[in-house]
mmCIF file of C-alpha atoms in Angstrom:
data_model
loop_
_atom_site.group_PDB
_atom_site.id
_atom_site.type_symbol
_atom_site.label_atom_id
_atom_site.label_comp_id
_atom_site.label_asym_id
_atom_site.label_seq_id
_atom_site.Cartn_x
_atom_site.Cartn_y
_atom_site.Cartn_z
ATOM 1 C CA MET A 404 0.215 0.048 0.010
ATOM 2 C CA ARG A 405 0.973 3.682 -0.913
ATOM 3 C CA LEU A 406 0.960 6.470 2.102
ATOM 4 C CA LEU A 407 1.811 9.995 1.515
ATOM 5 C CA ILE A 408 3.557 12.033 4.342
ATOM 6 C CA VAL A 409 2.892 15.678 4.791
ATOM 7 C CA GLU A 410 5.334 16.729 7.394
ATOM 8 C CA ASP A 411 7.528 19.874 7.479
ATOM 9 C CA GLU A 412 9.685 18.377 10.509
ATOM 10 C CA LYS A 413 12.089 16.539 8.297
ATOM 11 C CA ARG A 414 13.814 14.454 11.024
ATOM 12 C CA LEU A 415 10.284 13.479 11.862
ATOM 13 C CA ALA A 416 9.095 12.741 8.141
ATOM 14 C CA GLN A 417 12.039 10.755 7.227
ATOM 15 C CA SER A 418 12.057 8.628 10.442
ATOM 16 C CA LEU A 419 8.349 7.728 9.873
ATOM 17 C CA ALA A 420 9.046 7.129 6.440
ATOM 18 C CA LYS A 421 11.824 4.725 7.275
ATOM 19 C CA GLY A 422 9.780 2.800 9.725
ATOM 20 C CA LEU A 423 6.761 2.251 7.528
ATOM 21 C CA ALA A 424 9.005 1.500 4.552
ATOM 22 C CA ALA A 425 10.253 -1.317 6.678
ATOM 23 C CA GLU A 426 6.695 -2.651 7.479
ATOM 24 C CA GLY A 427 6.070 -3.233 3.741
ATOM 25 C CA PHE A 428 4.622 0.158 2.854
ATOM 26 C CA ALA A 429 5.475 2.474 -0.060
ATOM 27 C CA VAL A 430 5.962 6.012 1.487
ATOM 28 C CA ASP A 431 6.286 9.681 -0.117
ATOM 29 C CA VAL A 432 7.042 12.624 1.642
ATOM 30 C CA VAL A 433 6.758 16.252 1.336
ATOM 31 C CA HIS A 434 7.108 19.161 3.591
ATOM 32 C CA ASP A 435 4.398 21.945 2.494
ATOM 33 C CA GLY A 436 1.211 21.951 2.250
ATOM 34 C CA ALA A 437 0.780 23.012 -1.398
ATOM 35 C CA GLU A 438 2.903 20.456 -2.547
ATOM 36 C CA GLY A 439 1.370 17.646 -0.189
ATOM 37 C CA LEU A 440 -2.020 18.659 -1.906
ATOM 38 C CA HIS A 441 -0.791 18.403 -5.034
ATOM 39 C CA GLN A 442 0.937 14.918 -4.958
ATOM 40 C CA ALA A 443 -2.358 13.977 -3.322
ATOM 41 C CA THR A 444 -4.468 14.659 -6.401
ATOM 42 C CA GLU A 445 -1.728 13.495 -8.606
ATOM 43 C CA HIS A 446 -1.465 9.925 -7.242
ATOM 44 C CA ASP A 447 -3.605 7.345 -5.785
ATOM 45 C CA TYR A 448 -2.817 6.824 -2.431
ATOM 46 C CA ASP A 449 -4.220 4.610 0.328
ATOM 47 C CA LEU A 450 -3.446 6.696 3.152
ATOM 48 C CA ILE A 451 -2.344 10.570 3.948
ATOM 49 C CA VAL A 452 -0.298 11.221 7.306
ATOM 50 C CA LEU A 453 -1.083 15.159 7.246
ATOM 51 C CA ASP A 454 0.526 17.307 9.760
ATOM 52 C CA ILE A 455 -1.528 20.657 10.593
ATOM 53 C CA MET A 456 1.094 23.215 11.149
ATOM 54 C CA LEU A 457 2.431 23.451 7.636
ATOM 55 C CA PRO A 458 4.042 26.043 5.395
ATOM 56 C CA GLY A 459 2.044 27.587 2.821
ATOM 57 C CA MET A 460 -0.952 25.761 3.300
ATOM 58 C CA ASN A 461 -1.928 23.942 6.640
ATOM 59 C CA GLY A 462 -3.451 20.896 7.200
ATOM 60 C CA TYR A 463 -7.079 21.834 7.870
ATOM 61 C CA ARG A 464 -7.020 23.496 4.146
ATOM 62 C CA VAL A 465 -5.110 20.520 2.405
ATOM 63 C CA CYS A 466 -7.842 17.932 3.810
ATOM 64 C CA GLY A 467 -10.877 20.529 3.054
ATOM 65 C CA ALA A 468 -9.742 20.733 -0.618
ATOM 66 C CA LEU A 469 -9.751 17.040 -1.040
ATOM 67 C CA ARG A 470 -12.742 16.354 0.501
ATOM 68 C CA ALA A 471 -14.319 19.039 -1.458
ATOM 69 C CA ALA A 472 -12.891 17.482 -4.559
ATOM 70 C CA GLY A 473 -14.569 14.096 -3.450
ATOM 71 C CA ASP A 474 -11.275 12.298 -2.508
ATOM 72 C CA ASP A 475 -11.975 9.835 0.408
ATOM 73 C CA THR A 476 -8.548 8.803 1.069
ATOM 74 C CA PRO A 477 -8.247 8.127 4.819
ATOM 75 C CA VAL A 478 -6.403 11.018 6.515
ATOM 76 C CA LEU A 479 -4.606 11.113 9.496
ATOM 77 C CA MET A 480 -3.851 14.135 11.300
ATOM 78 C CA LEU A 481 -0.794 15.162 13.034
ATOM 79 C CA THR A 482 -0.205 18.049 15.349
ATOM 80 C CA ALA A 483 1.917 19.992 17.993
ATOM 81 C CA LYS A 484 -1.444 21.371 19.172
ATOM 82 C CA ASP A 485 -3.150 19.795 22.141
ATOM 83 C CA GLY A 486 -6.921 20.664 22.683
ATOM 84 C CA GLU A 487 -10.306 19.367 21.916
ATOM 85 C CA TYR A 488 -11.221 22.522 20.046
ATOM 86 C CA ASP A 489 -8.262 21.766 17.534
ATOM 87 C CA GLU A 490 -9.205 17.875 17.030
ATOM 88 C CA ALA A 491 -12.812 18.922 16.760
ATOM 89 C CA GLU A 492 -11.584 21.445 13.644
ATOM 90 C CA GLY A 493 -9.579 18.432 12.267
ATOM 91 C CA LEU A 494 -12.378 16.270 12.227
ATOM 92 C CA ASP A 495 -14.965 18.676 10.973
ATOM 93 C CA THR A 496 -12.381 19.266 7.845
ATOM 94 C CA GLY A 497 -12.568 15.395 6.918
ATOM 95 C CA ALA A 498 -9.838 13.743 8.909
ATOM 96 C CA ASP A 499 -10.593 10.577 9.672
ATOM 97 C CA ASP A 500 -8.409 10.445 12.821
ATOM 98 C CA TYR A 501 -6.291 12.562 15.030
ATOM 99 C CA LEU A 502 -2.907 12.313 16.726
ATOM 100 C CA THR A 503 -0.891 15.018 19.101
ATOM 101 C CA LYS A 504 2.913 15.004 19.161
ATOM 102 C CA PRO A 505 4.562 13.500 20.570
ATOM 103 C CA PHE A 506 3.169 10.182 19.543
ATOM 104 C CA SER A 507 4.526 6.527 19.877
ATOM 105 C CA TYR A 508 5.313 4.985 16.879
ATOM 106 C CA VAL A 509 3.571 1.969 17.647
ATOM 107 C CA VAL A 510 0.536 3.716 18.391
ATOM 108 C CA LEU A 511 0.852 5.644 14.730
ATOM 109 C CA LEU A 512 1.243 2.369 13.044
ATOM 110 C CA ALA A 513 -1.622 0.752 14.879
ATOM 111 C CA ARG A 514 -4.090 3.724 13.774
ATOM 112 C CA ILE A 515 -2.731 3.572 10.155
ATOM 113 C CA ARG A 516 -3.779 -0.370 10.082
ATOM 114 C CA ALA A 517 -7.228 0.436 11.712
ATOM 115 C CA LEU A 518 -8.047 3.168 9.111
ATOM 116 C CA LEU A 519 -6.981 1.107 6.257
ATOM 117 C CA ARG A 520 -8.784 -1.820 7.651
ATOM 118 C CA ARG A 521 -12.127 0.562 8.086
ATOM 119 C CA HIS A 522 -11.486 2.005 4.514
ATOM 120 C CA SER A 523 -10.733 -1.509 2.686
ATOM 121 C CA ARG A 524 -13.158 -2.904 0.202
ATOM 122 C CA GLY A 525 -16.359 -4.022 1.983
ATOM 123 C CA GLY A 526 -14.656 -3.648 5.328
ATOM 124 C CA GLN A 527 -12.915 -7.290 4.963
ATOM 125 C CA ARG A 528 -10.078 -7.990 6.951
ATOM 126 C CA ALA A 529 -8.563 -10.709 5.094
ATOM 127 C CA LEU A 530 -8.186 -11.288 1.068
ATOM 128 C CA THR A 531 -9.142 -15.019 0.080
ATOM 129 C CA VAL A 532 -8.171 -16.411 -3.099
ATOM 130 C CA GLY A 533 -8.880 -20.211 -2.932
ATOM 131 C CA ASP A 534 -6.907 -21.547 0.105
ATOM 132 C CA LEU A 535 -4.381 -18.467 -0.044
ATOM 133 C CA VAL A 536 -5.402 -16.022 2.690
ATOM 134 C CA VAL A 537 -3.595 -12.919 2.871
ATOM 135 C CA ASP A 538 -4.493 -10.627 6.044
ATOM 136 C CA PRO A 539 -3.162 -7.332 5.421
ATOM 137 C CA ALA A 540 -3.987 -6.293 9.128
ATOM 138 C CA ALA A 541 -1.950 -8.981 10.693
ATOM 139 C CA ARG A 542 0.467 -9.052 7.683
ATOM 140 C CA HIS A 543 0.160 -12.787 7.589
ATOM 141 C CA VAL A 544 -0.367 -15.077 4.779
ATOM 142 C CA THR A 545 -1.454 -18.619 4.950
ATOM 143 C CA ARG A 546 -1.727 -21.652 2.152
ATOM 144 C CA GLY A 547 -4.121 -23.825 3.370
ATOM 145 C CA ALA A 548 -2.964 -24.399 7.129
ATOM 146 C CA ALA A 549 0.396 -23.751 6.482
ATOM 147 C CA PRO A 550 1.949 -20.490 7.268
ATOM 148 C CA VAL A 551 4.188 -18.447 4.797
ATOM 149 C CA GLU A 552 6.755 -16.315 5.451
ATOM 150 C CA LEU A 553 7.185 -13.138 3.802
ATOM 151 C CA THR A 554 9.364 -10.460 3.541
ATOM 152 C CA ALA A 555 7.485 -6.863 4.063
ATOM 153 C CA LYS A 556 8.283 -6.195 0.064
ATOM 154 C CA GLU A 557 7.173 -9.458 -0.919
ATOM 155 C CA PHE A 558 3.788 -9.119 1.487
ATOM 156 C CA ALA A 559 3.475 -5.677 -0.434
ATOM 157 C CA VAL A 560 3.359 -6.870 -3.962
ATOM 158 C CA LEU A 561 1.373 -10.252 -3.190
ATOM 159 C CA GLU A 562 -1.531 -7.590 -1.277
ATOM 160 C CA GLN A 563 -1.933 -5.684 -4.776
ATOM 161 C CA LEU A 564 -2.432 -9.205 -6.670
ATOM 162 C CA ALA A 565 -4.831 -10.250 -4.056
ATOM 163 C CA LEU A 566 -6.850 -6.933 -3.987
ATOM 164 C CA ARG A 567 -7.567 -7.462 -7.732
ATOM 165 C CA ALA A 568 -7.485 -11.207 -7.604
ATOM 166 C CA GLY A 569 -8.812 -12.663 -11.207
ATOM 167 C CA HIS A 570 -7.942 -9.156 -12.931
ATOM 168 C CA VAL A 571 -4.538 -8.638 -14.742
ATOM 169 C CA VAL A 572 -2.345 -6.113 -12.673
ATOM 170 C CA SER A 573 0.460 -4.226 -14.474
ATOM 171 C CA LYS A 574 4.060 -4.061 -13.373
ATOM 172 C CA ALA A 575 3.444 -0.057 -13.274
ATOM 173 C CA GLU A 576 0.482 -0.587 -11.095
ATOM 174 C CA ILE A 577 2.638 -2.679 -8.644
ATOM 175 C CA LEU A 578 5.515 -0.359 -8.798
ATOM 176 C CA GLU A 579 3.078 2.501 -8.155
ATOM 177 C CA HIS A 580 1.618 1.246 -4.971
ATOM 178 C CA VAL A 581 4.739 -1.002 -3.806
ATOM 179 C CA TRP A 582 7.807 1.415 -4.614
ATOM 180 C CA ASP A 583 7.734 5.364 -3.729
ATOM 181 C CA PHE A 584 7.679 8.020 -6.338
ATOM 182 C CA ALA A 585 11.679 8.227 -5.965
ATOM 183 C CA TYR A 586 12.331 4.917 -7.155
ATOM 184 C CA ASP A 587 14.042 5.351 -10.500
ATOM 185 C CA GLY A 588 15.428 1.900 -10.598
ATOM 186 C CA ASP A 589 14.730 -0.953 -13.091
ATOM 187 C CA PRO A 590 10.957 -1.633 -13.354
ATOM 188 C CA ASN A 591 12.057 -5.450 -13.667
ATOM 189 C CA ILE A 592 12.286 -5.432 -10.018
ATOM 190 C CA VAL A 593 8.916 -6.625 -10.099
ATOM 191 C CA GLU A 594 9.680 -9.730 -11.792
ATOM 192 C CA VAL A 595 12.084 -10.560 -8.989
ATOM 193 C CA TYR A 596 9.714 -10.597 -6.353
ATOM 194 C CA VAL A 597 6.944 -12.274 -7.950
ATOM 195 C CA SER A 598 9.608 -15.205 -8.880
ATOM 196 C CA ALA A 599 10.113 -14.873 -4.992
ATOM 197 C CA LEU A 600 6.704 -15.004 -4.090
ATOM 198 C CA ARG A 601 6.276 -18.401 -6.723
ATOM 199 C CA ARG A 602 8.750 -19.829 -4.679
ATOM 200 C CA LYS A 603 7.027 -19.250 -1.352
ATOM 201 C CA ILE A 604 3.245 -19.622 -1.980
ATOM 202 C CA ASP A 605 3.414 -21.837 -4.992
ATOM 203 C CA ALA A 606 6.121 -24.256 -5.364
ATOM 204 C CA PRO A 607 6.005 -25.746 -2.171
ATOM 205 C CA PHE A 608 2.211 -26.580 -2.505
ATOM 206 C CA GLY A 609 2.502 -27.477 -6.388
ATOM 207 C CA ARG A 610 0.425 -24.645 -7.292
ATOM 208 C CA LYS A 611 0.536 -22.112 -9.961
ATOM 209 C CA SER A 612 -1.821 -19.737 -8.511
ATOM 210 C CA ILE A 613 0.524 -16.256 -10.004
ATOM 211 C CA GLN A 614 0.209 -16.193 -13.891
ATOM 212 C CA THR A 615 2.219 -14.127 -16.223
ATOM 213 C CA VAL A 616 0.319 -12.257 -18.786
ATOM 214 C CA ARG A 617 2.656 -11.383 -21.411
ATOM 215 C CA GLY A 618 2.708 -7.779 -22.094
ATOM 216 C CA ALA A 619 0.264 -6.891 -19.471
ATOM 217 C CA GLY A 620 1.473 -7.809 -16.135
ATOM 218 C CA TYR A 621 0.547 -10.738 -13.540
ATOM 219 C CA ARG A 622 -3.061 -12.329 -12.522
ATOM 220 C CA LEU A 623 -3.642 -13.963 -9.015
ATOM 221 C CA THR A 624 -6.010 -17.011 -9.290
ATOM 222 C CA PRO A 625 -7.313 -19.584 -6.824
ATOM 223 C CA GLU A 626 -6.696 -22.947 -7.485
ATOM 224 C CA SER A 627 -8.967 -26.118 -6.189
ATOM 225 C CA GLY A 628 -5.744 -28.376 -5.383
ATOM 226 C CA PRO A 629 -2.161 -29.423 -6.067
ATOM 227 C CA ARG A 630 -0.850 -29.728 -9.555
#
């Protein structure tokens, strides 16, 4: 999943980005409100972490502009302010949750996961494709009764395929959601991770559930039993 952090405290922003990337999220970072609004309207994000006290355009205005444009991307507001009126103003502009600095990273991560669960398609907690179960909340994968250990990046790629199971997902779409906009490496990195997934979720179980659609991308399909 792809997150946007709009935070003018650069050390805090980079620290959050590093931690969230280690959890398997693709994270983009900007440091002022106008650029945050631009990025949020130009790219498809799963969640926005938005500071209130920003140069140029504060978080209230950014969130209000997004909601006025019909953008319902979950917004978690951060602020150094502390008070019920500040919280009320943030929520009134359309924010989904509110966290006051200083905060625990563990709490931030829990809030992000809760918002993503709430906003997920149909409130679905786990993605089931045949006997393959991908649980975004627990970051856990099972094939039948067997747990499958994946790296954070492998999980993120599989999650994108599972979200659109049965449909073709292009390399570009996977890159957009799993790698941040600063990534300028070889797009064939996606092939590396798909190959790793096949070795972990397919080969040990005699399956071929990740199909390559030549020139288009990849499709995750259910299978009734081992081959």
